[in-house]
Amino acid sequence: QLILKHSADISLSLANNLLSFFLMLFIMFYFYMDGPRILERIIKWSPLKDEYERILIAKFVSVSKGTLKGILMIGIIQGILGALLFWAVGLRSPVFLGVLMVFASIVPAVSLVPVFW
């Protein structure tokens, strides 16, 4: 009875997630293909001077790269420390669990909305 009650919500949520995923792939494809041309158009349409736009874009790219490198380094450190602790307490396959910790810390946490509440 609970499944029937929430089946519409579950199916709509699944359809929404699939649609969002395919829309993301579509947008990523066109940004990959026409990205530089789109960026030049945005710079051209912006009221700021082109040199200021390019400085802002360079700063954004620099900060984004630094953030991604920081996330990756923190994930690797957490995985190494976790693998060492797993080894210290005697768990089987600590390296595998450490690698799982790296991936789990790199992937952003997705808050799942409880469907059945």
PDB file of N, CA, C and O in Angstrom, residues 42-106:
ATOM      1  N   ILE A  42      29.732  36.163 -25.267  1.00  0.00           N
ATOM      2  CA  ILE A  42      29.431  36.695 -23.937  1.00  0.00           C
ATOM      3  C   ILE A  42      30.326  37.896 -23.642  1.00  0.00           C
ATOM      4  O   ILE A  42      29.875  38.909 -23.099  1.00  0.00           O
ATOM      5  N   ILE A  43      31.602  37.791 -24.001  1.00  0.00           N
ATOM      6  CA  ILE A  43      32.523  38.919 -23.794  1.00  0.00           C
ATOM      7  C   ILE A  43      32.079  40.120 -24.625  1.00  0.00           C
ATOM      8  O   ILE A  43      32.119  41.258 -24.167  1.00  0.00           O
ATOM      9  N   LYS A  44      31.631  39.864 -25.844  1.00  0.00           N
ATOM     10  CA  LYS A  44      31.209  40.947 -26.727  1.00  0.00           C
ATOM     11  C   LYS A  44      29.947  41.630 -26.196  1.00  0.00           C
ATOM     12  O   LYS A  44      29.822  42.846 -26.250  1.00  0.00           O
ATOM     13  N   TRP A  45      29.006  40.865 -25.650  1.00  0.00           N
ATOM     14  CA  TRP A  45      27.740  41.426 -25.182  1.00  0.00           C
ATOM     15  C   TRP A  45      27.848  42.070 -23.808  1.00  0.00           C
ATOM     16  O   TRP A  45      26.988  42.844 -23.411  1.00  0.00           O
ATOM     17  N   SER A  46      28.885  41.732 -23.055  1.00  0.00           N
ATOM     18  CA  SER A  46      29.022  42.252 -21.712  1.00  0.00           C
ATOM     19  C   SER A  46      29.323  43.752 -21.735  1.00  0.00           C
ATOM     20  O   SER A  46      30.052  44.238 -22.597  1.00  0.00           O
ATOM     21  N   PRO A  47      28.782  44.510 -20.763  1.00  0.00           N
ATOM     22  CA  PRO A  47      29.057  45.956 -20.742  1.00  0.00           C
ATOM     23  C   PRO A  47      30.468  46.297 -20.267  1.00  0.00           C
ATOM     24  O   PRO A  47      30.906  47.436 -20.431  1.00  0.00           O
ATOM     25  N   LEU A  48      31.182  45.339 -19.674  1.00  0.00           N
ATOM     26  CA  LEU A  48      32.541  45.612 -19.228  1.00  0.00           C
ATOM     27  C   LEU A  48      33.487  45.656 -20.418  1.00  0.00           C
ATOM     28  O   LEU A  48      33.193  45.142 -21.498  1.00  0.00           O
ATOM     29  N   LYS A  49      34.644  46.246 -20.193  1.00  0.00           N
ATOM     30  CA  LYS A  49      35.673  46.232 -21.236  1.00  0.00           C
ATOM     31  C   LYS A  49      36.154  44.795 -21.423  1.00  0.00           C
ATOM     32  O   LYS A  49      36.172  44.003 -20.481  1.00  0.00           O
ATOM     33  N   ASP A  50      36.569  44.495 -22.646  1.00  0.00           N
ATOM     34  CA  ASP A  50      37.003  43.134 -22.958  1.00  0.00           C
ATOM     35  C   ASP A  50      38.181  42.693 -22.099  1.00  0.00           C
ATOM     36  O   ASP A  50      38.256  41.530 -21.694  1.00  0.00           O
ATOM     37  N   GLU A  51      39.097  43.618 -21.785  1.00  0.00           N
ATOM     38  CA  GLU A  51      40.261  43.242 -20.978  1.00  0.00           C
ATOM     39  C   GLU A  51      39.841  42.849 -19.559  1.00  0.00           C
ATOM     40  O   GLU A  51      40.401  41.906 -18.977  1.00  0.00           O
ATOM     41  N   TYR A  52      38.829  43.547 -19.003  1.00  0.00           N
ATOM     42  CA  TYR A  52      38.332  43.187 -17.672  1.00  0.00           C
ATOM     43  C   TYR A  52      37.642  41.825 -17.691  1.00  0.00           C
ATOM     44  O   TYR A  52      37.769  41.038 -16.757  1.00  0.00           O
ATOM     45  N   GLU A  53      36.885  41.579 -18.760  1.00  0.00           N
ATOM     46  CA  GLU A  53      36.225  40.276 -18.897  1.00  0.00           C
ATOM     47  C   GLU A  53      37.251  39.148 -18.919  1.00  0.00           C
ATOM     48  O   GLU A  53      37.076  38.128 -18.274  1.00  0.00           O
ATOM     49  N   ARG A  54      38.302  39.340 -19.682  1.00  0.00           N
ATOM     50  CA  ARG A  54      39.333  38.299 -19.796  1.00  0.00           C
ATOM     51  C   ARG A  54      40.053  38.089 -18.457  1.00  0.00           C
ATOM     52  O   ARG A  54      40.393  36.960 -18.098  1.00  0.00           O
ATOM     53  N   ILE A  55      40.267  39.162 -17.702  1.00  0.00           N
ATOM     54  CA  ILE A  55      40.883  39.034 -16.381  1.00  0.00           C
ATOM     55  C   ILE A  55      39.950  38.249 -15.448  1.00  0.00           C
ATOM     56  O   ILE A  55      40.402  37.351 -14.721  1.00  0.00           O
ATOM     57  N   LEU A  56      38.653  38.580 -15.472  1.00  0.00           N
ATOM     58  CA  LEU A  56      37.689  37.858 -14.639  1.00  0.00           C
ATOM     59  C   LEU A  56      37.632  36.376 -15.009  1.00  0.00           C
ATOM     60  O   LEU A  56      37.591  35.507 -14.128  1.00  0.00           O
ATOM     61  N   ILE A  57      37.645  36.085 -16.289  1.00  0.00           N
ATOM     62  CA  ILE A  57      37.604  34.691 -16.740  1.00  0.00           C
ATOM     63  C   ILE A  57      38.872  33.959 -16.314  1.00  0.00           C
ATOM     64  O   ILE A  57      38.814  32.814 -15.852  1.00  0.00           O
ATOM     65  N   ALA A  58      40.015  34.605 -16.450  1.00  0.00           N
ATOM     66  CA  ALA A  58      41.277  33.976 -16.038  1.00  0.00           C
ATOM     67  C   ALA A  58      41.280  33.704 -14.530  1.00  0.00           C
ATOM     68  O   ALA A  58      41.721  32.642 -14.088  1.00  0.00           O
ATOM     69  N   LYS A  59      40.778  34.656 -13.739  1.00  0.00           N
ATOM     70  CA  LYS A  59      40.699  34.442 -12.282  1.00  0.00           C
ATOM     71  C   LYS A  59      39.745  33.291 -11.954  1.00  0.00           C
ATOM     72  O   LYS A  59      40.032  32.468 -11.090  1.00  0.00           O
ATOM     73  N   PHE A  60      38.612  33.239 -12.638  1.00  0.00           N
ATOM     74  CA  PHE A  60      37.650  32.173 -12.407  1.00  0.00           C
ATOM     75  C   PHE A  60      38.261  30.812 -12.727  1.00  0.00           C
ATOM     76  O   PHE A  60      38.101  29.854 -11.959  1.00  0.00           O
ATOM     77  N   VAL A  61      38.958  30.717 -13.844  1.00  0.00           N
ATOM     78  CA  VAL A  61      39.592  29.452 -14.226  1.00  0.00           C
ATOM     79  C   VAL A  61      40.662  29.073 -13.206  1.00  0.00           C
ATOM     80  O   VAL A  61      40.768  27.912 -12.798  1.00  0.00           O
ATOM     81  N   SER A  62      41.431  30.047 -12.760  1.00  0.00           N
ATOM     82  CA  SER A  62      42.477  29.780 -11.773  1.00  0.00           C
ATOM     83  C   SER A  62      41.893  29.280 -10.454  1.00  0.00           C
ATOM     84  O   SER A  62      42.367  28.291  -9.885  1.00  0.00           O
ATOM     85  N   VAL A  63      40.847  29.937  -9.971  1.00  0.00           N
ATOM     86  CA  VAL A  63      40.217  29.527  -8.715  1.00  0.00           C
ATOM     87  C   VAL A  63      39.570  28.146  -8.867  1.00  0.00           C
ATOM     88  O   VAL A  63      39.662  27.301  -7.969  1.00  0.00           O
ATOM     89  N   SER A  64      38.939  27.898 -10.004  1.00  0.00           N
ATOM     90  CA  SER A  64      38.296  26.599 -10.236  1.00  0.00           C
ATOM     91  C   SER A  64      39.318  25.476 -10.258  1.00  0.00           C
ATOM     92  O   SER A  64      39.102  24.415  -9.644  1.00  0.00           O
ATOM     93  N   LYS A  65      40.431  25.686 -10.942  1.00  0.00           N
ATOM     94  CA  LYS A  65      41.481  24.664 -10.980  1.00  0.00           C
ATOM     95  C   LYS A  65      42.061  24.420  -9.596  1.00  0.00           C
ATOM     96  O   LYS A  65      42.295  23.278  -9.193  1.00  0.00           O
ATOM     97  N   GLY A  66      42.279  25.482  -8.847  1.00  0.00           N
ATOM     98  CA  GLY A  66      42.798  25.335  -7.493  1.00  0.00           C
ATOM     99  C   GLY A  66      41.835  24.586  -6.587  1.00  0.00           C
ATOM    100  O   GLY A  66      42.250  23.743  -5.784  1.00  0.00           O
ATOM    101  N   THR A  67      40.547  24.885  -6.722  1.00  0.00           N
ATOM    102  CA  THR A  67      39.545  24.196  -5.913  1.00  0.00           C
ATOM    103  C   THR A  67      39.504  22.713  -6.245  1.00  0.00           C
ATOM    104  O   THR A  67      39.471  21.859  -5.349  1.00  0.00           O
ATOM    105  N   LEU A  68      39.519  22.381  -7.530  1.00  0.00           N
ATOM    106  CA  LEU A  68      39.487  20.971  -7.929  1.00  0.00           C
ATOM    107  C   LEU A  68      40.743  20.225  -7.483  1.00  0.00           C
ATOM    108  O   LEU A  68      40.660  19.079  -7.024  1.00  0.00           O
ATOM    109  N   LYS A  69      41.896  20.877  -7.597  1.00  0.00           N
ATOM    110  CA  LYS A  69      43.133  20.243  -7.120  1.00  0.00           C
ATOM    111  C   LYS A  69      43.097  20.039  -5.612  1.00  0.00           C
ATOM    112  O   LYS A  69      43.547  19.012  -5.099  1.00  0.00           O
ATOM    113  N   GLY A  70      42.551  21.009  -4.886  1.00  0.00           N
ATOM    114  CA  GLY A  70      42.437  20.883  -3.436  1.00  0.00           C
ATOM    115  C   GLY A  70      41.510  19.749  -3.041  1.00  0.00           C
ATOM    116  O   GLY A  70      41.818  18.974  -2.127  1.00  0.00           O
ATOM    117  N   ILE A  71      40.375  19.621  -3.728  1.00  0.00           N
ATOM    118  CA  ILE A  71      39.443  18.529  -3.449  1.00  0.00           C
ATOM    119  C   ILE A  71      40.116  17.192  -3.707  1.00  0.00           C
ATOM    120  O   ILE A  71      39.988  16.247  -2.916  1.00  0.00           O
ATOM    121  N   LEU A  72      40.853  17.092  -4.807  1.00  0.00           N
ATOM    122  CA  LEU A  72      41.541  15.848  -5.146  1.00  0.00           C
ATOM    123  C   LEU A  72      42.615  15.513  -4.110  1.00  0.00           C
ATOM    124  O   LEU A  72      42.714  14.361  -3.658  1.00  0.00           O
ATOM    125  N   MET A  73      43.396  16.498  -3.694  1.00  0.00           N
ATOM    126  CA  MET A  73      44.449  16.240  -2.712  1.00  0.00           C
ATOM    127  C   MET A  73      43.862  15.837  -1.356  1.00  0.00           C
ATOM    128  O   MET A  73      44.363  14.911  -0.711  1.00  0.00           O
ATOM    129  N   ILE A  74      42.806  16.508  -0.924  1.00  0.00           N
ATOM    130  CA  ILE A  74      42.163  16.152   0.343  1.00  0.00           C
ATOM    131  C   ILE A  74      41.597  14.736   0.260  1.00  0.00           C
ATOM    132  O   ILE A  74      41.714  13.953   1.206  1.00  0.00           O
ATOM    133  N   GLY A  75      41.001  14.379  -0.874  1.00  0.00           N
ATOM    134  CA  GLY A  75      40.476  13.026  -1.053  1.00  0.00           C
ATOM    135  C   GLY A  75      41.565  11.976  -0.981  1.00  0.00           C
ATOM    136  O   GLY A  75      41.387  10.925  -0.351  1.00  0.00           O
ATOM    137  N   ILE A  76      42.701  12.262  -1.608  1.00  0.00           N
ATOM    138  CA  ILE A  76      43.818  11.311  -1.579  1.00  0.00           C
ATOM    139  C   ILE A  76      44.357  11.165  -0.158  1.00  0.00           C
ATOM    140  O   ILE A  76      44.636  10.049   0.307  1.00  0.00           O
ATOM    141  N   ILE A  77      44.505  12.274   0.543  1.00  0.00           N
ATOM    142  CA  ILE A  77      44.992  12.211   1.926  1.00  0.00           C
ATOM    143  C   ILE A  77      44.020  11.424   2.801  1.00  0.00           C
ATOM    144  O   ILE A  77      44.436  10.578   3.610  1.00  0.00           O
ATOM    145  N   GLN A  78      42.717  11.679   2.642  1.00  0.00           N
ATOM    146  CA  GLN A  78      41.731  10.936   3.424  1.00  0.00           C
ATOM    147  C   GLN A  78      41.782   9.445   3.095  1.00  0.00           C
ATOM    148  O   GLN A  78      41.673   8.600   3.993  1.00  0.00           O
ATOM    149  N   GLY A  79      41.957   9.103   1.823  1.00  0.00           N
ATOM    150  CA  GLY A  79      42.028   7.696   1.433  1.00  0.00           C
ATOM    151  C   GLY A  79      43.246   7.001   2.006  1.00  0.00           C
ATOM    152  O   GLY A  79      43.163   5.859   2.479  1.00  0.00           O
ATOM    153  N   ILE A  80      44.387   7.696   1.988  1.00  0.00           N
ATOM    154  CA  ILE A  80      45.614   7.111   2.539  1.00  0.00           C
ATOM    155  C   ILE A  80      45.478   6.909   4.050  1.00  0.00           C
ATOM    156  O   ILE A  80      45.801   5.836   4.586  1.00  0.00           O
ATOM    157  N   LEU A  81      44.994   7.928   4.745  1.00  0.00           N
ATOM    158  CA  LEU A  81      44.817   7.801   6.198  1.00  0.00           C
ATOM    159  C   LEU A  81      43.784   6.724   6.537  1.00  0.00           C
ATOM    160  O   LEU A  81      43.969   5.946   7.477  1.00  0.00           O
ATOM    161  N   GLY A  82      42.718   6.663   5.765  1.00  0.00           N
ATOM    162  CA  GLY A  82      41.712   5.633   5.999  1.00  0.00           C
ATOM    163  C   GLY A  82      42.260   4.241   5.766  1.00  0.00           C
ATOM    164  O   GLY A  82      41.990   3.316   6.548  1.00  0.00           O
ATOM    165  N   ALA A  83      43.040   4.077   4.679  1.00  0.00           N
ATOM    166  CA  ALA A  83      43.629   2.765   4.401  1.00  0.00           C
ATOM    167  C   ALA A  83      44.596   2.361   5.513  1.00  0.00           C
ATOM    168  O   ALA A  83      44.629   1.186   5.922  1.00  0.00           O
ATOM    169  N   LEU A  84      45.382   3.303   6.015  1.00  0.00           N
ATOM    170  CA  LEU A  84      46.291   2.992   7.121  1.00  0.00           C
ATOM    171  C   LEU A  84      45.523   2.593   8.385  1.00  0.00           C
ATOM    172  O   LEU A  84      45.911   1.645   9.081  1.00  0.00           O
ATOM    173  N   LEU A  85      44.436   3.290   8.670  1.00  0.00           N
ATOM    174  CA  LEU A  85      43.635   2.942   9.840  1.00  0.00           C
ATOM    175  C   LEU A  85      42.933   1.598   9.652  1.00  0.00           C
ATOM    176  O   LEU A  85      42.834   0.807  10.597  1.00  0.00           O
ATOM    177  N   PHE A  86      42.445   1.333   8.446  1.00  0.00           N
ATOM    178  CA  PHE A  86      41.825   0.035   8.183  1.00  0.00           C
ATOM    179  C   PHE A  86      42.840  -1.088   8.350  1.00  0.00           C
ATOM    180  O   PHE A  86      42.528  -2.157   8.870  1.00  0.00           O
ATOM    181  N   TRP A  87      44.065  -0.834   7.891  1.00  0.00           N
ATOM    182  CA  TRP A  87      45.128  -1.834   8.048  1.00  0.00           C
ATOM    183  C   TRP A  87      45.473  -2.027   9.526  1.00  0.00           C
ATOM    184  O   TRP A  87      45.684  -3.149   9.987  1.00  0.00           O
ATOM    185  N   ALA A  88      45.488  -0.913  10.268  1.00  0.00           N
ATOM    186  CA  ALA A  88      45.862  -0.974  11.688  1.00  0.00           C
ATOM    187  C   ALA A  88      44.847  -1.759  12.519  1.00  0.00           C
ATOM    188  O   ALA A  88      45.224  -2.448  13.461  1.00  0.00           O
ATOM    189  N   VAL A  89      43.588  -1.674  12.158  1.00  0.00           N
ATOM    190  CA  VAL A  89      42.582  -2.402  12.933  1.00  0.00           C
ATOM    191  C   VAL A  89      42.348  -3.810  12.397  1.00  0.00           C
ATOM    192  O   VAL A  89      41.584  -4.564  12.979  1.00  0.00           O
ATOM    193  N   GLY A  90      43.004  -4.147  11.298  1.00  0.00           N
ATOM    194  CA  GLY A  90      42.961  -5.521  10.807  1.00  0.00           C
ATOM    195  C   GLY A  90      41.841  -5.846   9.843  1.00  0.00           C
ATOM    196  O   GLY A  90      41.504  -7.015   9.678  1.00  0.00           O
ATOM    197  N   LEU A  91      41.272  -4.862   9.202  1.00  0.00           N
ATOM    198  CA  LEU A  91      40.241  -5.149   8.210  1.00  0.00           C
ATOM    199  C   LEU A  91      40.875  -5.731   6.938  1.00  0.00           C
ATOM    200  O   LEU A  91      42.020  -5.419   6.606  1.00  0.00           O
ATOM    201  N   ARG A  92      40.100  -6.549   6.254  1.00  0.00           N
ATOM    202  CA  ARG A  92      40.602  -7.121   5.006  1.00  0.00           C
ATOM    203  C   ARG A  92      40.544  -6.079   3.897  1.00  0.00           C
ATOM    204  O   ARG A  92      39.656  -5.234   3.883  1.00  0.00           O
ATOM    205  N   SER A  93      41.478  -6.145   2.978  1.00  0.00           N
ATOM    206  CA  SER A  93      41.614  -5.256   1.812  1.00  0.00           C
ATOM    207  C   SER A  93      41.542  -3.771   2.171  1.00  0.00           C
ATOM    208  O   SER A  93      40.651  -3.053   1.719  1.00  0.00           O
ATOM    209  N   PRO A  94      42.487  -3.286   2.953  1.00  0.00           N
ATOM    210  CA  PRO A  94      42.459  -1.867   3.332  1.00  0.00           C
ATOM    211  C   PRO A  94      42.740  -0.940   2.143  1.00  0.00           C
ATOM    212  O   PRO A  94      42.237   0.184   2.131  1.00  0.00           O
ATOM    213  N   VAL A  95      43.509  -1.422   1.160  1.00  0.00           N
ATOM    214  CA  VAL A  95      43.806  -0.571   0.004  1.00  0.00           C
ATOM    215  C   VAL A  95      42.528  -0.313  -0.792  1.00  0.00           C
ATOM    216  O   VAL A  95      42.251   0.814  -1.212  1.00  0.00           O
ATOM    217  N   PHE A  96      41.747  -1.364  -0.998  1.00  0.00           N
ATOM    218  CA  PHE A  96      40.486  -1.210  -1.719  1.00  0.00           C
ATOM    219  C   PHE A  96      39.555  -0.251  -0.985  1.00  0.00           C
ATOM    220  O   PHE A  96      38.937   0.631  -1.603  1.00  0.00           O
ATOM    221  N   LEU A  97      39.468  -0.387   0.317  1.00  0.00           N
ATOM    222  CA  LEU A  97      38.619   0.505   1.101  1.00  0.00           C
ATOM    223  C   LEU A  97      39.153   1.939   1.077  1.00  0.00           C
ATOM    224  O   LEU A  97      38.378   2.899   1.075  1.00  0.00           O
ATOM    225  N   GLY A  98      40.468   2.104   1.044  1.00  0.00           N
ATOM    226  CA  GLY A  98      41.048   3.439   0.941  1.00  0.00           C
ATOM    227  C   GLY A  98      40.725   4.091  -0.394  1.00  0.00           C
ATOM    228  O   GLY A  98      40.418   5.290  -0.456  1.00  0.00           O
ATOM    229  N   VAL A  99      40.777   3.297  -1.470  1.00  0.00           N
ATOM    230  CA  VAL A  99      40.423   3.830  -2.790  1.00  0.00           C
ATOM    231  C   VAL A  99      38.938   4.217  -2.813  1.00  0.00           C
ATOM    232  O   VAL A  99      38.564   5.246  -3.382  1.00  0.00           O
ATOM    233  N   LEU A 100      38.098   3.402  -2.189  1.00  0.00           N
ATOM    234  CA  LEU A 100      36.682   3.754  -2.096  1.00  0.00           C
ATOM    235  C   LEU A 100      36.493   5.051  -1.320  1.00  0.00           C
ATOM    236  O   LEU A 100      35.630   5.871  -1.662  1.00  0.00           O
ATOM    237  N   MET A 101      37.305   5.252  -0.293  1.00  0.00           N
ATOM    238  CA  MET A 101      37.222   6.502   0.473  1.00  0.00           C
ATOM    239  C   MET A 101      37.607   7.697  -0.384  1.00  0.00           C
ATOM    240  O   MET A 101      37.011   8.774  -0.269  1.00  0.00           O
ATOM    241  N   VAL A 102      38.625   7.524  -1.250  1.00  0.00           N
ATOM    242  CA  VAL A 102      39.020   8.617  -2.141  1.00  0.00           C
ATOM    243  C   VAL A 102      37.853   8.989  -3.045  1.00  0.00           C
ATOM    244  O   VAL A 102      37.500  10.167  -3.174  1.00  0.00           O
ATOM    245  N   PHE A 103      37.231   8.011  -3.680  1.00  0.00           N
ATOM    246  CA  PHE A 103      36.118   8.305  -4.583  1.00  0.00           C
ATOM    247  C   PHE A 103      34.929   8.890  -3.825  1.00  0.00           C
ATOM    248  O   PHE A 103      34.256   9.786  -4.328  1.00  0.00           O
ATOM    249  N   ALA A 104      34.678   8.388  -2.640  1.00  0.00           N
ATOM    250  CA  ALA A 104      33.545   8.892  -1.857  1.00  0.00           C
ATOM    251  C   ALA A 104      33.766  10.336  -1.413  1.00  0.00           C
ATOM    252  O   ALA A 104      32.810  11.100  -1.288  1.00  0.00           O
ATOM    253  N   SER A 105      35.005  10.714  -1.180  1.00  0.00           N
ATOM    254  CA  SER A 105      35.247  12.096  -0.753  1.00  0.00           C
ATOM    255  C   SER A 105      35.317  13.049  -1.939  1.00  0.00           C
ATOM    256  O   SER A 105      35.051  14.238  -1.781  1.00  0.00           O
ATOM    257  N   ILE A 106      35.644  12.545  -3.128  1.00  0.00           N
ATOM    258  CA  ILE A 106      35.698  13.409  -4.306  1.00  0.00           C
ATOM    259  C   ILE A 106      34.301  13.689  -4.842  1.00  0.00           C
ATOM    260  O   ILE A 106      33.981  14.815  -5.203  1.00  0.00           O
TER     261      ILE A 106
END
